[in-house]
Backbone atoms as SQL, in Angstrom:
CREATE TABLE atoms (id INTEGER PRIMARY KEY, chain TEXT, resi INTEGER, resn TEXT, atom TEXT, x REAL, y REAL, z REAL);
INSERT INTO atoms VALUES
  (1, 'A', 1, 'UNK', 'N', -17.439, -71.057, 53.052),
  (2, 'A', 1, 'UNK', 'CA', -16.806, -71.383, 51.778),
  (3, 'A', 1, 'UNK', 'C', -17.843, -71.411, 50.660),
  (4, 'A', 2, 'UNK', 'N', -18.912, -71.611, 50.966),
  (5, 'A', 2, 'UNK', 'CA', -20.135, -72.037, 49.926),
  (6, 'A', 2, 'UNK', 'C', -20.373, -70.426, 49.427),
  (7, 'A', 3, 'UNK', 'N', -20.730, -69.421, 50.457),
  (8, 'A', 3, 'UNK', 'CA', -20.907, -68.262, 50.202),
  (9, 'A', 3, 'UNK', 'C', -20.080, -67.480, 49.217),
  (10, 'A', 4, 'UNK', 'N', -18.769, -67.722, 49.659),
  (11, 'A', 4, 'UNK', 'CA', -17.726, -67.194, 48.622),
  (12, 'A', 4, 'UNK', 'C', -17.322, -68.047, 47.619),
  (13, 'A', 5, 'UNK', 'N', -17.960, -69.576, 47.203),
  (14, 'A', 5, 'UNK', 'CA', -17.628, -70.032, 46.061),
  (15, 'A', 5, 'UNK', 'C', -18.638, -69.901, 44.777),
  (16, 'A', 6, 'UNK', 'N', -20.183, -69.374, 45.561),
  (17, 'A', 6, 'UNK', 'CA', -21.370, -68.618, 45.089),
  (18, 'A', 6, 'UNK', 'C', -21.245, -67.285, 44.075),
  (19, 'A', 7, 'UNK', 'N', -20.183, -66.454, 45.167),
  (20, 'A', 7, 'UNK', 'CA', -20.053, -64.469, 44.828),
  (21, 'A', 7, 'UNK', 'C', -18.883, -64.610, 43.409),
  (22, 'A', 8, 'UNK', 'N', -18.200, -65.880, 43.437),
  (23, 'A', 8, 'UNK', 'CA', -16.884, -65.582, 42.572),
  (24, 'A', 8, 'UNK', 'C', -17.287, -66.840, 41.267),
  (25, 'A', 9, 'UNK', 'N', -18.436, -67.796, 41.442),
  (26, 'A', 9, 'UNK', 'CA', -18.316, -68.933, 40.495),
  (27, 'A', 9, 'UNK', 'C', -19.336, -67.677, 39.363),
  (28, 'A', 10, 'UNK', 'N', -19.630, -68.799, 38.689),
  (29, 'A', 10, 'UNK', 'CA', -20.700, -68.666, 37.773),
  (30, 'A', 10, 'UNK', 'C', -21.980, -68.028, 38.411),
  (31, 'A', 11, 'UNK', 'N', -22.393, -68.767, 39.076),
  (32, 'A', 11, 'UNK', 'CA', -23.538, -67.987, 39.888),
  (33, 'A', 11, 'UNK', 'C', -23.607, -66.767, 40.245),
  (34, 'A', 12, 'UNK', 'N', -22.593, -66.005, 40.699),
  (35, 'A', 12, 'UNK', 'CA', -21.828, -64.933, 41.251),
  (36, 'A', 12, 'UNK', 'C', -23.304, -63.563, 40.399),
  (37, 'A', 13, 'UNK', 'N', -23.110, -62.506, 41.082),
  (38, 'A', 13, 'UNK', 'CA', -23.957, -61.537, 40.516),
  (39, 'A', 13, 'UNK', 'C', -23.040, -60.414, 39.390),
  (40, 'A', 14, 'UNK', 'N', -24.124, -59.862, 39.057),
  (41, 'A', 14, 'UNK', 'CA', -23.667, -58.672, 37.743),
  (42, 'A', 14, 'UNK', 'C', -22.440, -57.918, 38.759),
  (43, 'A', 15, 'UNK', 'N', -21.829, -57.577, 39.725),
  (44, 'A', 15, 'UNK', 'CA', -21.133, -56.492, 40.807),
  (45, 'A', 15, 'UNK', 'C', -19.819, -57.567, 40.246),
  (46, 'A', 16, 'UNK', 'N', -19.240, -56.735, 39.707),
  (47, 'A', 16, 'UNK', 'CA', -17.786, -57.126, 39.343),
  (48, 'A', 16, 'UNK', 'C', -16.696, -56.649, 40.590),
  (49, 'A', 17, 'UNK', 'N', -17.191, -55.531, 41.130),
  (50, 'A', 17, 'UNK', 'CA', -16.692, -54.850, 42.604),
  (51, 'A', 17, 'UNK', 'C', -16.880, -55.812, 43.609),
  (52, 'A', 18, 'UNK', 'N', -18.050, -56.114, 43.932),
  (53, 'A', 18, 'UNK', 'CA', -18.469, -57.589, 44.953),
  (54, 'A', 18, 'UNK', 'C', -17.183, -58.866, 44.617),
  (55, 'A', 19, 'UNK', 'N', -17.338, -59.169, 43.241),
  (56, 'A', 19, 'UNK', 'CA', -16.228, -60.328, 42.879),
  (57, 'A', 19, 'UNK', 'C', -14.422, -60.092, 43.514),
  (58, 'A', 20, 'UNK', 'N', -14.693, -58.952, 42.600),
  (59, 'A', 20, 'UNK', 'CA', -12.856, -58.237, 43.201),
  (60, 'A', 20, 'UNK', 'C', -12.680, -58.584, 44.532),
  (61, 'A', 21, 'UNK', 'N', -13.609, -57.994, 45.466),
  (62, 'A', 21, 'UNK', 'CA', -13.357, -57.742, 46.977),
  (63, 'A', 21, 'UNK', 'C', -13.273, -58.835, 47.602),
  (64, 'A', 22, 'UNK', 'N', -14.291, -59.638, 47.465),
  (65, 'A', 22, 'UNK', 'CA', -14.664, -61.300, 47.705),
  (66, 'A', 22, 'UNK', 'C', -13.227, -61.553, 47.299),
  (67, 'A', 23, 'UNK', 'N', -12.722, -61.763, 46.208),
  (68, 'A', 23, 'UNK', 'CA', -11.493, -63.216, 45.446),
  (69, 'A', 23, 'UNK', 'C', -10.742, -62.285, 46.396),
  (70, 'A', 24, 'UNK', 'N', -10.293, -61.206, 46.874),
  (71, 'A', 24, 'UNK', 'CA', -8.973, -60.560, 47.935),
  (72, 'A', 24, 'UNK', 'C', -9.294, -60.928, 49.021),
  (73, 'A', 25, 'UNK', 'N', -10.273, -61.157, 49.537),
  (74, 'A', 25, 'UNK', 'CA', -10.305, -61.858, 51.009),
  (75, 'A', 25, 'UNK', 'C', -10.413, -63.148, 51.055),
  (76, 'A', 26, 'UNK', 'N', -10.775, -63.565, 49.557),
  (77, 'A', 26, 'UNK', 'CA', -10.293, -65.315, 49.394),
  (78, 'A', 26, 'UNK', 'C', -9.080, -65.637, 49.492),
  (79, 'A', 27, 'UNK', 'N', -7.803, -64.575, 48.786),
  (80, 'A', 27, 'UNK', 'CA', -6.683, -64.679, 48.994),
  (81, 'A', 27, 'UNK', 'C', -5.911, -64.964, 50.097),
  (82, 'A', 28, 'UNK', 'N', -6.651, -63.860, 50.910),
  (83, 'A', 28, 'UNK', 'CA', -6.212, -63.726, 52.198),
  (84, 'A', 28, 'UNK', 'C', -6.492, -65.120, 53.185),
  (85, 'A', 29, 'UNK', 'N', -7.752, -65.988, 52.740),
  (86, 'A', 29, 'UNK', 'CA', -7.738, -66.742, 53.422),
  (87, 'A', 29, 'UNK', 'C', -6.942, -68.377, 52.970),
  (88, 'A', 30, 'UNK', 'N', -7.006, -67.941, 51.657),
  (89, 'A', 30, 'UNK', 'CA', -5.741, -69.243, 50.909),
  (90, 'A', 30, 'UNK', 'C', -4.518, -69.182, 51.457),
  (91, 'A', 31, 'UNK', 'N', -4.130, -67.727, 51.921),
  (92, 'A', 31, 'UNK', 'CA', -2.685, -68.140, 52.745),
  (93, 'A', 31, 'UNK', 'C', -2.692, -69.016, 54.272),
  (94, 'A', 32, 'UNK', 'N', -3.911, -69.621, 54.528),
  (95, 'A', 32, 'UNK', 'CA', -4.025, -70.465, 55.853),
  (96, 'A', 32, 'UNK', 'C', -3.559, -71.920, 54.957),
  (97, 'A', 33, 'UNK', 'N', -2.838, -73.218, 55.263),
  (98, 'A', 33, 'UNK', 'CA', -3.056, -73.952, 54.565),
  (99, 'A', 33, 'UNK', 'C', -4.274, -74.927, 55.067),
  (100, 'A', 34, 'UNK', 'N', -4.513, -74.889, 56.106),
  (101, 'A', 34, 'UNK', 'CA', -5.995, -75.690, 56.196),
  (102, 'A', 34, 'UNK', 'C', -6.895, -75.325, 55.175),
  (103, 'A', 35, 'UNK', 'N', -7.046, -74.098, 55.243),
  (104, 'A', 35, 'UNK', 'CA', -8.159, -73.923, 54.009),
  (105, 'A', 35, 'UNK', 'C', -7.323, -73.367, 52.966),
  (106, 'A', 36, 'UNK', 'N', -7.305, -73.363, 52.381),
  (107, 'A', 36, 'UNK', 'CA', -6.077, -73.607, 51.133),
  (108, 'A', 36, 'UNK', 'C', -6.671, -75.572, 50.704),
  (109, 'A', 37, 'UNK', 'N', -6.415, -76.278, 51.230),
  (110, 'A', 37, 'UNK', 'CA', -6.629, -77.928, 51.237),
  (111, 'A', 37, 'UNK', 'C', -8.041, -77.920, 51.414),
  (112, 'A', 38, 'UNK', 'N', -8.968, -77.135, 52.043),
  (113, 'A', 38, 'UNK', 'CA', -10.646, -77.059, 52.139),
  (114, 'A', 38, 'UNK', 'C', -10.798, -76.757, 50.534),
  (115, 'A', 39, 'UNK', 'N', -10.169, -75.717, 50.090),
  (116, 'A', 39, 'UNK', 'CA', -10.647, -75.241, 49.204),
  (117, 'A', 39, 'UNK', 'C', -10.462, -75.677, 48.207),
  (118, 'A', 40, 'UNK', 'N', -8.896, -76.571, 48.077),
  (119, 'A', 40, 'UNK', 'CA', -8.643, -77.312, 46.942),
  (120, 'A', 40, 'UNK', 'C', -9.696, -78.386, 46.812),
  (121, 'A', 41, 'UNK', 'N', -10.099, -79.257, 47.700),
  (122, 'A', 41, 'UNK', 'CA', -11.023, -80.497, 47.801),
  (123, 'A', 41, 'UNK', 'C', -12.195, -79.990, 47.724),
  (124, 'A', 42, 'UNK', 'N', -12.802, -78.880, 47.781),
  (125, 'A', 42, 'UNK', 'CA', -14.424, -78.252, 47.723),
  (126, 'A', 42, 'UNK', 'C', -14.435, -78.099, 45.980),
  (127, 'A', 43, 'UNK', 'N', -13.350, -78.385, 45.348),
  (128, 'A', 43, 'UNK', 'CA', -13.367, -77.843, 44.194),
  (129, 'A', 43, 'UNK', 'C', -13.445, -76.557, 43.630),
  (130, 'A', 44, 'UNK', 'N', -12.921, -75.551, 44.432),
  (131, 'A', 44, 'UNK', 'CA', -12.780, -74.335, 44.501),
  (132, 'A', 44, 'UNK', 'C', -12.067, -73.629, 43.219),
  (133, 'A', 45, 'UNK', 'N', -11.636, -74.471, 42.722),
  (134, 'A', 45, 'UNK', 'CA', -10.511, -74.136, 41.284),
  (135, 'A', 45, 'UNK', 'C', -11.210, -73.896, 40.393),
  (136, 'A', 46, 'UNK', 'N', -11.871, -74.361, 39.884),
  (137, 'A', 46, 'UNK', 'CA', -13.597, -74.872, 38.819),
  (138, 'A', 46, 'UNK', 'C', -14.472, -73.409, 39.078),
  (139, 'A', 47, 'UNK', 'N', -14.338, -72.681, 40.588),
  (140, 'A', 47, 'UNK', 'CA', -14.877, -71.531, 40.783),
  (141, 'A', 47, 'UNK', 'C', -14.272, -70.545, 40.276),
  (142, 'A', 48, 'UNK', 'N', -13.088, -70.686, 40.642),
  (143, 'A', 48, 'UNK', 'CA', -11.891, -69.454, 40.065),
  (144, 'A', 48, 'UNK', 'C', -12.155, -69.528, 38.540),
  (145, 'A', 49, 'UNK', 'N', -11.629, -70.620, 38.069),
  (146, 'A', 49, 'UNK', 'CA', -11.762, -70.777, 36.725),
  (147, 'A', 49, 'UNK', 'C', -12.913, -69.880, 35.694),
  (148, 'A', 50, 'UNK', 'N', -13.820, -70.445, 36.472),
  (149, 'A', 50, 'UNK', 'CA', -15.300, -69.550, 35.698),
  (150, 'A', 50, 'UNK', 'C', -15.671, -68.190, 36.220),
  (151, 'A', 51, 'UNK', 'N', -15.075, -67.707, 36.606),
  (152, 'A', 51, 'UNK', 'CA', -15.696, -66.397, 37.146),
  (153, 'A', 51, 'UNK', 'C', -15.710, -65.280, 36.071),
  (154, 'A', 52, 'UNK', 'N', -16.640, -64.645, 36.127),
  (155, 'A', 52, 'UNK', 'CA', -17.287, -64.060, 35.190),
  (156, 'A', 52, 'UNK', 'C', -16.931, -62.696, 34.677),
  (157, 'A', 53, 'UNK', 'N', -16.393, -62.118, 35.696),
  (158, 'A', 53, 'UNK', 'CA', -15.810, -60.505, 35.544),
  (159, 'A', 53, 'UNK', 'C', -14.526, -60.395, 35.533),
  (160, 'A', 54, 'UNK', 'N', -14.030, -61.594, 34.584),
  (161, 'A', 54, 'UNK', 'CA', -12.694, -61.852, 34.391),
  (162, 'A', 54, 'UNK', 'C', -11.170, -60.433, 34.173),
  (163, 'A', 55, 'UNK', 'N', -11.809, -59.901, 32.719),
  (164, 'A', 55, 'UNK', 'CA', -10.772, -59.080, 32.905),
  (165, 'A', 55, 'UNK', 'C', -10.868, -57.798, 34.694),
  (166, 'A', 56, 'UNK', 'N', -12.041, -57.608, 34.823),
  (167, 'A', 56, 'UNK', 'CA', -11.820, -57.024, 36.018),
  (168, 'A', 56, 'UNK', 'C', -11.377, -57.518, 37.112),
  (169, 'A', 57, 'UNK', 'N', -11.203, -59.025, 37.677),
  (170, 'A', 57, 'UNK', 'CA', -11.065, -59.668, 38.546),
  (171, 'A', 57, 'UNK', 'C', -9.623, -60.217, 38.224),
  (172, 'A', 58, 'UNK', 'N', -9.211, -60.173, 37.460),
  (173, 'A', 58, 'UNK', 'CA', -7.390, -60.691, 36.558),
  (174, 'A', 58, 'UNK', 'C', -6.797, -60.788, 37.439),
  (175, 'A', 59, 'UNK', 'N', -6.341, -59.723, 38.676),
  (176, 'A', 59, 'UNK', 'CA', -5.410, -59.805, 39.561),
  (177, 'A', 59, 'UNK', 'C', -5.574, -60.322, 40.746),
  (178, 'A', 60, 'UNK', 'N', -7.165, -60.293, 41.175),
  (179, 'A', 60, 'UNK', 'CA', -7.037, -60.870, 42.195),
  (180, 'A', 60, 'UNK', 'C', -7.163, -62.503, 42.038),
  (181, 'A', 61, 'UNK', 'N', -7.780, -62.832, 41.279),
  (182, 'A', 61, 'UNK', 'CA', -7.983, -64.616, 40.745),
  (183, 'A', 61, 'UNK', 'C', -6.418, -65.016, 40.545),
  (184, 'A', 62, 'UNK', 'N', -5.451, -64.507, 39.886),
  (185, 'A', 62, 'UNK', 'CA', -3.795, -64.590, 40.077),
  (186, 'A', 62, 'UNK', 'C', -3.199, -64.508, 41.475),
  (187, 'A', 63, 'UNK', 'N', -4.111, -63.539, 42.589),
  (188, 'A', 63, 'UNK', 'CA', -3.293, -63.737, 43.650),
  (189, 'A', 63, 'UNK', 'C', -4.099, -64.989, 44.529),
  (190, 'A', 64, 'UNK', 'N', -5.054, -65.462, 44.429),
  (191, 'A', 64, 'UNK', 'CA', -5.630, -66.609, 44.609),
  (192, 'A', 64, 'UNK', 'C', -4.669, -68.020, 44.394),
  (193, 'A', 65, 'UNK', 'N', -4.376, -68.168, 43.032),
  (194, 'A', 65, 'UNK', 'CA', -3.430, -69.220, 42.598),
  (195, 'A', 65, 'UNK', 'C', -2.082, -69.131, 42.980),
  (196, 'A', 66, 'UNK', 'N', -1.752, -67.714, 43.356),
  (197, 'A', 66, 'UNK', 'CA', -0.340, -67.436, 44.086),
  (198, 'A', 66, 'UNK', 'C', -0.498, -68.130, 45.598),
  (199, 'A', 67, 'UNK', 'N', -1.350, -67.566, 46.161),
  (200, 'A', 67, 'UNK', 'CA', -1.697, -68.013, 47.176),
  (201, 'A', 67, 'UNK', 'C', -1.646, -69.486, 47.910),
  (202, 'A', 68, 'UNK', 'N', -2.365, -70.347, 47.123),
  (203, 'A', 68, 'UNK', 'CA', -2.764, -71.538, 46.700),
  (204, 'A', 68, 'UNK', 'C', -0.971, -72.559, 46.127),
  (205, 'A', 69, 'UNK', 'N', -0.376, -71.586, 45.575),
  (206, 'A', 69, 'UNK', 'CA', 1.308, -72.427, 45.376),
  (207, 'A', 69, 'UNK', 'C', 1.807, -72.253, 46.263),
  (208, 'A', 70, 'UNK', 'N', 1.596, -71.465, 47.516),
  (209, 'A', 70, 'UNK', 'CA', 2.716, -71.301, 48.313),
  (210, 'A', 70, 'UNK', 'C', 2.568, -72.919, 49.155),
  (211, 'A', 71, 'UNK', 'N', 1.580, -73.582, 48.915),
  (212, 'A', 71, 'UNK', 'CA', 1.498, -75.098, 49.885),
  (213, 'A', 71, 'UNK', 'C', 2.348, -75.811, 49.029),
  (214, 'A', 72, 'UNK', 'N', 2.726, -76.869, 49.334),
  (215, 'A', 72, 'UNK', 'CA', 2.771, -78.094, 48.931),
  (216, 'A', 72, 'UNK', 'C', 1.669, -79.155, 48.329),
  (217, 'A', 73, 'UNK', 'N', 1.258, -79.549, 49.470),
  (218, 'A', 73, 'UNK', 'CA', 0.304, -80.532, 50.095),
  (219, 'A', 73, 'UNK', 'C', -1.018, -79.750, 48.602),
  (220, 'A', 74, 'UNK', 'N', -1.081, -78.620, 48.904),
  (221, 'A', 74, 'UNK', 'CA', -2.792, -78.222, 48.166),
  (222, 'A', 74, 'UNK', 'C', -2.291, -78.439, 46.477),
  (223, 'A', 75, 'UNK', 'N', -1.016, -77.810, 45.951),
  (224, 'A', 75, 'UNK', 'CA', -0.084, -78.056, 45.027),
  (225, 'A', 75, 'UNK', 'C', -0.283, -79.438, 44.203),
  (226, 'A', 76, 'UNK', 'N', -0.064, -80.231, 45.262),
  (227, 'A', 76, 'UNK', 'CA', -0.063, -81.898, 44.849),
  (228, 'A', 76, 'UNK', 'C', -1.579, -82.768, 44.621),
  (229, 'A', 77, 'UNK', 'N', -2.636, -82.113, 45.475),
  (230, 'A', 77, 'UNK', 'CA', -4.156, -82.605, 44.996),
  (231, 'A', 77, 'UNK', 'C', -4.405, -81.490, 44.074),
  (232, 'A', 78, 'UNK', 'N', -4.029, -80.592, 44.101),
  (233, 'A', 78, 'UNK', 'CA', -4.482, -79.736, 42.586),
  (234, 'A', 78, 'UNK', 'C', -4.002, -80.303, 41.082),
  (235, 'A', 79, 'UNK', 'N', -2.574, -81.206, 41.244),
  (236, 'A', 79, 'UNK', 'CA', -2.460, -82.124, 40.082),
  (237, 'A', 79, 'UNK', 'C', -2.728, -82.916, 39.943),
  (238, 'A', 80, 'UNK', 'N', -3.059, -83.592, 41.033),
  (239, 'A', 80, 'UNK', 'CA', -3.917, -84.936, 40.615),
  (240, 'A', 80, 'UNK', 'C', -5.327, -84.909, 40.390),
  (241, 'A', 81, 'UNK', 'N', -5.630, -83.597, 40.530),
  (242, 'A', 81, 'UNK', 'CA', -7.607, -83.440, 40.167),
  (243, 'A', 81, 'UNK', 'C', -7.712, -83.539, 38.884),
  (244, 'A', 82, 'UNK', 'N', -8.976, -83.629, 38.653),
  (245, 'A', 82, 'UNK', 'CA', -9.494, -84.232, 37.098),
  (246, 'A', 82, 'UNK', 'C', -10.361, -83.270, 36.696),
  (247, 'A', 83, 'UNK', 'N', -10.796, -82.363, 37.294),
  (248, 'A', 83, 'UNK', 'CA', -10.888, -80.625, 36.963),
  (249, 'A', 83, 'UNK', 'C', -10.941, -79.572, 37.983),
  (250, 'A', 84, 'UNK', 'N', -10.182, -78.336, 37.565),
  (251, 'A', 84, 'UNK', 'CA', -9.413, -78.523, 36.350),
  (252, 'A', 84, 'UNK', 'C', -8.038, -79.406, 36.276),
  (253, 'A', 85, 'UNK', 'N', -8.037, -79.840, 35.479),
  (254, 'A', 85, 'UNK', 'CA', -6.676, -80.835, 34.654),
  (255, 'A', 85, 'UNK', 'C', -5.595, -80.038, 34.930),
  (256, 'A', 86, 'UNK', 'N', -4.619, -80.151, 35.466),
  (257, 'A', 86, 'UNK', 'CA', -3.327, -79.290, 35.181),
  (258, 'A', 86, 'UNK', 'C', -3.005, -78.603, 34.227),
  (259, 'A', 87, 'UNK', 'N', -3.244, -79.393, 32.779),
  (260, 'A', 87, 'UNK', 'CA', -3.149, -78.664, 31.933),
  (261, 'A', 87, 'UNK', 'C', -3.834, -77.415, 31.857),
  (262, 'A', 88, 'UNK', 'N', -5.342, -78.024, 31.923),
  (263, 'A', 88, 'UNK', 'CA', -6.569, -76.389, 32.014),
  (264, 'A', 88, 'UNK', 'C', -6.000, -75.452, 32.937),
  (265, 'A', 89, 'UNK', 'N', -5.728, -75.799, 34.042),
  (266, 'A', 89, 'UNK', 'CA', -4.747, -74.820, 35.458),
  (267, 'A', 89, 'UNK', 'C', -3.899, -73.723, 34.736),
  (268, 'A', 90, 'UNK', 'N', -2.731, -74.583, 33.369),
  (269, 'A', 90, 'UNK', 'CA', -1.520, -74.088, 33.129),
  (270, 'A', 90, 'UNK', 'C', -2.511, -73.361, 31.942),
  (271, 'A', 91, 'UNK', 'N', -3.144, -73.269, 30.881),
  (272, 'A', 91, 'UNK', 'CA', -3.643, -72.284, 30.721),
  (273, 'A', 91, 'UNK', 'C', -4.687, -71.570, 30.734),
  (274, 'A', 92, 'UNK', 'N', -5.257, -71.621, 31.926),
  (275, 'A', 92, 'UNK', 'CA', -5.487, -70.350, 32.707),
  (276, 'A', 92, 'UNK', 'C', -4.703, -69.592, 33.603),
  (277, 'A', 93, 'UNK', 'N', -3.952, -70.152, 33.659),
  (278, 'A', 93, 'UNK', 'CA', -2.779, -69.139, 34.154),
  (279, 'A', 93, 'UNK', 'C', -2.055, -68.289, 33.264),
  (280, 'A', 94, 'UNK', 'N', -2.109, -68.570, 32.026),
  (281, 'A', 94, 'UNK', 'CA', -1.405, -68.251, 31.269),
  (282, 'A', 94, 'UNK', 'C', -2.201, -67.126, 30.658),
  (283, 'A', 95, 'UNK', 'N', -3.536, -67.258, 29.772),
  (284, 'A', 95, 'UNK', 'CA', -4.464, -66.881, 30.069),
  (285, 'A', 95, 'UNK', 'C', -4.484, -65.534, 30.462),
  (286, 'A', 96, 'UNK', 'N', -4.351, -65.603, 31.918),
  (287, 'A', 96, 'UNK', 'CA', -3.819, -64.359, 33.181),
  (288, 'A', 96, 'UNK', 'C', -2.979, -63.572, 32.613),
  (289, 'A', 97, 'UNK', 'N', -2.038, -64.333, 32.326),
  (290, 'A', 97, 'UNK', 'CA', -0.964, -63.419, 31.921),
  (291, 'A', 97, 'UNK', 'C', -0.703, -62.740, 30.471),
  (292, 'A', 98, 'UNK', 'N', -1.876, -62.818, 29.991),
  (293, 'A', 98, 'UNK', 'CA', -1.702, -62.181, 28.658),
  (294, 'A', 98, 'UNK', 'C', -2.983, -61.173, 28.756),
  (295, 'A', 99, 'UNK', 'N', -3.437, -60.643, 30.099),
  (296, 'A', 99, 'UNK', 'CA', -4.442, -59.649, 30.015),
  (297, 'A', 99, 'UNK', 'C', -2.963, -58.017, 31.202),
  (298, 'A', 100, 'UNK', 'N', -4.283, -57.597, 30.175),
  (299, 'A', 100, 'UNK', 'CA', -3.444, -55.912, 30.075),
  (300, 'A', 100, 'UNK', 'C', -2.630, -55.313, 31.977),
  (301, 'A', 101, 'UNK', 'N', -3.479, -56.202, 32.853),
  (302, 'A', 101, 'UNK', 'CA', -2.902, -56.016, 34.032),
  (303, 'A', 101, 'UNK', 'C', -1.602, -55.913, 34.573),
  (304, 'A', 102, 'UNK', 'N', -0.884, -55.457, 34.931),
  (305, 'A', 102, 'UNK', 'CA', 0.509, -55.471, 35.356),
  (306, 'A', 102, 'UNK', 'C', 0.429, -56.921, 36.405),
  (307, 'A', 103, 'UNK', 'N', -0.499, -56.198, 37.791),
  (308, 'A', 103, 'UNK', 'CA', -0.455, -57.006, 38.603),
  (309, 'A', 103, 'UNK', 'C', -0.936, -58.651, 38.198),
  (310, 'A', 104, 'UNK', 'N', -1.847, -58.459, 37.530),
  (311, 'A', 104, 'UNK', 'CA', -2.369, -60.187, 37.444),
  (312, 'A', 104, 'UNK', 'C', -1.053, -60.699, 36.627),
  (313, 'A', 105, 'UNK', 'N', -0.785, -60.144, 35.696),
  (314, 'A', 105, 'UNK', 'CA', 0.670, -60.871, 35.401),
  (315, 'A', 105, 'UNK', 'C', 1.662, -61.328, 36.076),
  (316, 'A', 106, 'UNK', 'N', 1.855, -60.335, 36.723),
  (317, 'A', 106, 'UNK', 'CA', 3.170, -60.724, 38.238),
  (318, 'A', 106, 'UNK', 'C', 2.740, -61.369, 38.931),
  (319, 'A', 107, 'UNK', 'N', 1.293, -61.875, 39.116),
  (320, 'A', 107, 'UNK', 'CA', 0.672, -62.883, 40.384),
  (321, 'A', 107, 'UNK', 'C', 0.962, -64.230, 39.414),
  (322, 'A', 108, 'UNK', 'N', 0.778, -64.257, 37.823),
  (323, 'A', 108, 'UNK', 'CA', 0.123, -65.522, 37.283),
  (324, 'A', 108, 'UNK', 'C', 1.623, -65.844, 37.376),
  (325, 'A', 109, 'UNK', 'N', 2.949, -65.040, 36.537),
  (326, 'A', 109, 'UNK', 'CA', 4.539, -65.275, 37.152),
  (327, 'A', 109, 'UNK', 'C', 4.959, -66.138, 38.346),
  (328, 'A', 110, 'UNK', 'N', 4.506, -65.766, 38.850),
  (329, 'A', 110, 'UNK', 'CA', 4.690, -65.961, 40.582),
  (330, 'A', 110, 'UNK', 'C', 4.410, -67.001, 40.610),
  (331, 'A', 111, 'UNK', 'N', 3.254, -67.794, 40.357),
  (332, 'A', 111, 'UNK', 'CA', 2.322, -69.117, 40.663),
  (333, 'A', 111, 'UNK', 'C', 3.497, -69.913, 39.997),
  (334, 'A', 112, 'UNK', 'N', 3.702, -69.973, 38.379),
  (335, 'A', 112, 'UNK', 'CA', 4.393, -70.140, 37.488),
  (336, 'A', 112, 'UNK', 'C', 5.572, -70.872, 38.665),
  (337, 'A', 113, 'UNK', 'N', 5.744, -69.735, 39.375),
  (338, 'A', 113, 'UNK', 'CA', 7.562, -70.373, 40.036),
  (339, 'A', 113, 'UNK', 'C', 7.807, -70.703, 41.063),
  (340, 'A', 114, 'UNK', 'N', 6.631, -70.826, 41.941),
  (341, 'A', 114, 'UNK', 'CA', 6.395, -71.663, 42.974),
  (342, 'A', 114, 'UNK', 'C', 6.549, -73.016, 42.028);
C-alpha cells in the first residue's frame, strides 16, 4: 500500500503513464472491501486527492472513488474523516467531472449515486 500511495501521491514521479496504470490496479484492488477499509484508514484519499497528472489520470482516480462507494462500511469512515472533509471529497469529485474525459465523468456520476 505504501508503494502505491508513493507512485499516485505527491511524491509520485514525472511518468503520468506509471500513475494511470498504478491508480487501475488500485481500482482493481478497492473492489476487495478489506482493502478498500486499509485504504480508507491509511489515508489513501489525501493520495488520490493530490496526484499530480491529474488531467491525465481523471478517469482512473474516478474509478478509484467508484470503487471505494461500492462499500458501505469504507463510505461511512470516509465521512467521518477530517481529511479530506466530505465536503473537499464532494468537490473533487466534482472537479472530475468537469474535465474533458467522457470516462472520468461517468466514474465521478457513478460515485455521486452510490
Amino acid at each position: 500500500l505504501d508503494v502505491v500511495l508513493r507512485l499516485v501521491g505527491e511524491g509520485g514521479g514525472a511518468d503520468g503513464g506509471l500513475c494511470h496504470e498504478t491508480l487501475r490496479m488500485l481500482a482493481s484492488l478497492l473492489s476487495h472491501r478489506k482493502f478498500s477499509m486499509v485504504f480508507v484508514e491509511a489515508g489513501g484519499l489525501r493520495s488520490l486527492r493530490d496526484v499530480r497528472h491529474m488531467p491525465y489520470c481523471a478517469s482512473s482516480v474516478g474509478l478509484c472513488l467508484l470503487s471505494i462507494a461500492h462499500f458501505k462500511g469504507a463510505m461511512h469512515k470516509l465521512c467521518r474523516a477530517a481529511d479530506p472533509s466530505p465536503e473537499d471529497l464532494t468537490a473533487f469529485a466534482l472537479r472530475i467531472l468537469d474535465y474533458p474525459d467522457e470516462v472520468a465523468s461517468c466514474n465521478a456520476l457513478q460515485f455521486f449515486s452510490k
